[in-house]
PDB file of C-alpha atoms in Angstrom:
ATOM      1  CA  UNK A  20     112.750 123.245 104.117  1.00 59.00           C
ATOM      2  CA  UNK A  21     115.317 125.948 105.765  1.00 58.00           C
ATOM      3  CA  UNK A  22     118.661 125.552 106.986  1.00 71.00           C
ATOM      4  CA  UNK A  23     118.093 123.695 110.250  1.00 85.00           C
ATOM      5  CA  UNK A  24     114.713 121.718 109.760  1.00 91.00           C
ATOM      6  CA  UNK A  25     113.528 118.329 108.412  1.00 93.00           C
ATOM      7  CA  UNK A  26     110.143 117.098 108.147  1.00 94.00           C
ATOM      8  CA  UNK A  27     107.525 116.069 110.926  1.00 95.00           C
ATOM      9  CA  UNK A  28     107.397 112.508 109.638  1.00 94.00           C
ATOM     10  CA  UNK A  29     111.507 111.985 108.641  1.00 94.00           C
ATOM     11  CA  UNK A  30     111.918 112.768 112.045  1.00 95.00           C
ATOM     12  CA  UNK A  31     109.381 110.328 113.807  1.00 95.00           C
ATOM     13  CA  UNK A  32     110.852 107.957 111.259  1.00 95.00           C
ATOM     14  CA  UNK A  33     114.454 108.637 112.040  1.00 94.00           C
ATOM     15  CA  UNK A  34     114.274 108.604 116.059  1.00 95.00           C
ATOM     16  CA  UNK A  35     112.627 104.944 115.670  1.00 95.00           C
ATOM     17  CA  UNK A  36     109.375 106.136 117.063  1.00 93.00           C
ATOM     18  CA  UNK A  37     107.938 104.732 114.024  1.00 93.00           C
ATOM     19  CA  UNK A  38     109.285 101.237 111.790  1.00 94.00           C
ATOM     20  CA  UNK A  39     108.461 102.692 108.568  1.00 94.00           C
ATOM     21  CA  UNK A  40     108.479 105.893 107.006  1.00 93.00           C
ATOM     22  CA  UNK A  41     104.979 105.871 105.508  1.00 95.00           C
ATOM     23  CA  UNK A  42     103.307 104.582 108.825  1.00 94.00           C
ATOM     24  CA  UNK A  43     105.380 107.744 110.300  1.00 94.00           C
ATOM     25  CA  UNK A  44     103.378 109.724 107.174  1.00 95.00           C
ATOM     26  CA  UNK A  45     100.375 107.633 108.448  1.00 95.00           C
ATOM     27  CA  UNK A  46     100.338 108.572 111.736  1.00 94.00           C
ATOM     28  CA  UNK A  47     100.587 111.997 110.703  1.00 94.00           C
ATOM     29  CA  UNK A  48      97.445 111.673 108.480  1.00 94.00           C
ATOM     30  CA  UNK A  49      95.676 110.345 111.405  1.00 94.00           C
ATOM     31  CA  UNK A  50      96.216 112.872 114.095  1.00 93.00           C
ATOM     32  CA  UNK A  51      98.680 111.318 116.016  1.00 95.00           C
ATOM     33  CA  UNK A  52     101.248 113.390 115.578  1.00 95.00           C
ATOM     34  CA  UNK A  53     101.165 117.071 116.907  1.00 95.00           C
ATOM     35  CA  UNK A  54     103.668 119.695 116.798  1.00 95.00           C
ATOM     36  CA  UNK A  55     104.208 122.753 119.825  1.00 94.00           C
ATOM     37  CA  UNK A  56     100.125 121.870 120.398  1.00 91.00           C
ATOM     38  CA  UNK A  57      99.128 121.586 116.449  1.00 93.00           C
ATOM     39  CA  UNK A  58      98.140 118.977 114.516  1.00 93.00           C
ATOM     40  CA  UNK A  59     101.014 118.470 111.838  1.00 92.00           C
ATOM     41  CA  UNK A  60     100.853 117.218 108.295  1.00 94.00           C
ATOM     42  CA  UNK A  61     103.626 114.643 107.646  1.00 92.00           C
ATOM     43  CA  UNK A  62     105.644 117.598 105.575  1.00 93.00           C
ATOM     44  CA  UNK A  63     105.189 120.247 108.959  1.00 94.00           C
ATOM     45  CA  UNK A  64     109.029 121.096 109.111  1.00 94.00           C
ATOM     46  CA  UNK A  65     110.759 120.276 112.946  1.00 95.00           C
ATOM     47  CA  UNK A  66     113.405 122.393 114.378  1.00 94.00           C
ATOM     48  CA  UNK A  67     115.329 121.922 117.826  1.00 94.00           C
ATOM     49  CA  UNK A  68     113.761 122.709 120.878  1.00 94.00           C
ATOM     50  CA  UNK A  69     110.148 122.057 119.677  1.00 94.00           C
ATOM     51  CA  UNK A  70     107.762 119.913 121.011  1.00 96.00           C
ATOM     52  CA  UNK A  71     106.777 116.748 119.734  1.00 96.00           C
ATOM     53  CA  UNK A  72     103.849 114.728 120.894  1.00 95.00           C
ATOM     54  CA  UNK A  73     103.208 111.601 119.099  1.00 95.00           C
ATOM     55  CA  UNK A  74     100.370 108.638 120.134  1.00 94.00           C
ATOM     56  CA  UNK A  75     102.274 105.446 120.237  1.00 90.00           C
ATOM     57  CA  UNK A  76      99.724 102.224 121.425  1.00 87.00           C
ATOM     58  CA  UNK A  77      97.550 104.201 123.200  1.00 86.00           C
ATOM     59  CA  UNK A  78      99.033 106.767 124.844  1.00 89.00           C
ATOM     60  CA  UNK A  79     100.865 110.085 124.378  1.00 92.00           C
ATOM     61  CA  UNK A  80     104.430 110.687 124.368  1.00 94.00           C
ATOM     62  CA  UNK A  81     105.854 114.175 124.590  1.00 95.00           C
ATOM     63  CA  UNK A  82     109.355 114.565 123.129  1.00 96.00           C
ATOM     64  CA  UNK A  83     111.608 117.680 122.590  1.00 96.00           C
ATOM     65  CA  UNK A  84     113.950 118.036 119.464  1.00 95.00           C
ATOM     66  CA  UNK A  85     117.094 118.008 120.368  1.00 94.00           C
ATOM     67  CA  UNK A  86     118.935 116.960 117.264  1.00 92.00           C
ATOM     68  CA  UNK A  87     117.802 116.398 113.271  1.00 92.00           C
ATOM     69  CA  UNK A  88     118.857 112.972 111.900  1.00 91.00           C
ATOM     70  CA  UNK A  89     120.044 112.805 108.152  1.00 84.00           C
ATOM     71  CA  UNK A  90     119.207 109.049 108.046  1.00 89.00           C
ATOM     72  CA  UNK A  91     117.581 106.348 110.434  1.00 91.00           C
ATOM     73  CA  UNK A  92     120.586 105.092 112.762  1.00 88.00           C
ATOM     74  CA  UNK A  93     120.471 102.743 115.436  1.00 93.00           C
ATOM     75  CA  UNK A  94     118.938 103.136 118.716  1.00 92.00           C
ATOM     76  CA  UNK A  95     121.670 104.421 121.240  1.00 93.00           C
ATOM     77  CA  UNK A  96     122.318 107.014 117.446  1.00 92.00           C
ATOM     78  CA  UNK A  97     118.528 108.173 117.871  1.00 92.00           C
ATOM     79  CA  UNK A  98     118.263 108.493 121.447  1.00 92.00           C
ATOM     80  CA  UNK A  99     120.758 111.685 120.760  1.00 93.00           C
ATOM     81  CA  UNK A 100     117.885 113.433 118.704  1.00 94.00           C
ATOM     82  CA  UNK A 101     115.431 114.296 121.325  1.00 95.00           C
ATOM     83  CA  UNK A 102     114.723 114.521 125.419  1.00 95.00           C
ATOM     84  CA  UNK A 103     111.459 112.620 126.481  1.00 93.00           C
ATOM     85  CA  UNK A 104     109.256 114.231 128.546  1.00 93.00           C
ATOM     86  CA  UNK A 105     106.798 111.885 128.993  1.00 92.00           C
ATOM     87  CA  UNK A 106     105.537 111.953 132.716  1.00 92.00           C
ATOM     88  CA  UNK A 107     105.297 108.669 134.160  1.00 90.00           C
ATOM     89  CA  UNK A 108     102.158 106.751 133.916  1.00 84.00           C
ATOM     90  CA  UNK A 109      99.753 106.492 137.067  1.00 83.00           C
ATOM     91  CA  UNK A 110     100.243 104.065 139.844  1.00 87.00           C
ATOM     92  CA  UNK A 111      98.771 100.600 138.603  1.00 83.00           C
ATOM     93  CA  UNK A 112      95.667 100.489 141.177  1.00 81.00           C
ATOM     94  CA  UNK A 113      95.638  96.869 142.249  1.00 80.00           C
ATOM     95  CA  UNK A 114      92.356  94.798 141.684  1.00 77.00           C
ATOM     96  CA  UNK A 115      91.072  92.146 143.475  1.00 74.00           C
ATOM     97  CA  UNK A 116      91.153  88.797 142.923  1.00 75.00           C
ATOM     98  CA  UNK A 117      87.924  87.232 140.793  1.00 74.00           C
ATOM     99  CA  UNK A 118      85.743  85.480 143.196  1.00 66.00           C
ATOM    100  CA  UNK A 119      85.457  81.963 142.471  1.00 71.00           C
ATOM    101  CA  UNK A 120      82.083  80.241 143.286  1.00 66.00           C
ATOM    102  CA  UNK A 121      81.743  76.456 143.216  1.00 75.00           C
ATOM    103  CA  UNK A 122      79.633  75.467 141.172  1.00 72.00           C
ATOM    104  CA  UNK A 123      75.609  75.422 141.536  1.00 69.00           C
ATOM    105  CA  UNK A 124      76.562  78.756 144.445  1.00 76.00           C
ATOM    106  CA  UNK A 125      75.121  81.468 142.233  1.00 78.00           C
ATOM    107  CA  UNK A 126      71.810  82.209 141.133  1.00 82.00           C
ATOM    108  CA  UNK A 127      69.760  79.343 141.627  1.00 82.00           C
ATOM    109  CA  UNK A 128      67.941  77.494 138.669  1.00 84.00           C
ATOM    110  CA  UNK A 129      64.478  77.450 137.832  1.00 89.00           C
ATOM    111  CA  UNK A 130      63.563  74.493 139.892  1.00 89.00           C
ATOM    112  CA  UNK A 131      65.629  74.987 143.035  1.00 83.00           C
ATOM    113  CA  UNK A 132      63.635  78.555 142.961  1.00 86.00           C
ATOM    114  CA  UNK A 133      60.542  76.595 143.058  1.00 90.00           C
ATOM    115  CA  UNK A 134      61.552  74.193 146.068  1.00 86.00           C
ATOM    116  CA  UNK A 135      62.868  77.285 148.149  1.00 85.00           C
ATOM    117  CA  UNK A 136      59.364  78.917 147.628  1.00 87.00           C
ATOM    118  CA  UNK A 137      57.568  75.467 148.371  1.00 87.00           C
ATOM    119  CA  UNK A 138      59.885  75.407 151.859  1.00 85.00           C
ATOM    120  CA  UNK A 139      59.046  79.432 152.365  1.00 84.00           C
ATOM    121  CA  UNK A 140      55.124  78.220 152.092  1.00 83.00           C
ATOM    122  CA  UNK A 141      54.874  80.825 148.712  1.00 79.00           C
ATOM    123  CA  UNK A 142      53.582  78.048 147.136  1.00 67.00           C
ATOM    124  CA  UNK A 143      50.755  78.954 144.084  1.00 64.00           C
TER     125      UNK A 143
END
């Protein structure tokens, strides 16, 4: 690696975004991990100022170097290492409540079908 780089997966590792350094390698082998737009092998060296975008449950997070750790620090240490970018998620749309039917209000049963067609005179 040059002066002023460390690898794709060190660096996932060392900013916390992942808990180990082989699921960091992992996730790299997968996909999840991409690189200014490119899909980057766990060795792919980082430098400042590029663009990390890494799939953590579900979606994508978009992160810009802004510092190389040398080890895996705590969190406030690795929150100096990069600038999230992330936009925020979507408004959550609000559903509506489940209806509730009492019980025997749905689809009526074989033999209450039968007495509603006796009543309607559809009788066989």
């Amino acid at each position: 690696m040059g002066e002023g780089s460390v690898r794709v997966d060190a660096w996932v590792w060392g900013v916390r975004l992942a808990k180990t350094r082989s699921q960091a390698t992992a996730s790299c082998r997968a996909g999840h991990v991409r690189v200014n737009g490119a899909a980057a092998k766990a060795a792919q060296p980082v430098r400042l100022g590029d663009e990390v975008r890494v799939r953590l449950h579900g979606f994508d997070k978009i992160y810009r170097v802004t510092g190389l750790p040398t080890r895996r620090g705590s969190a406030e240490e690795a929150a100096k290492h990069f600038e999230d970018l992330t936009p925020p998620p979507p408004p959550r749309v609000e559903r509506p409540a489940a209806i509730v039917r009492d019980r025997g209000a749905g689809r009526p049963t074989k033999r209450e079908r039968r007495e509603i067609d006796r009543l309607r005179g559809r009788a066989e």
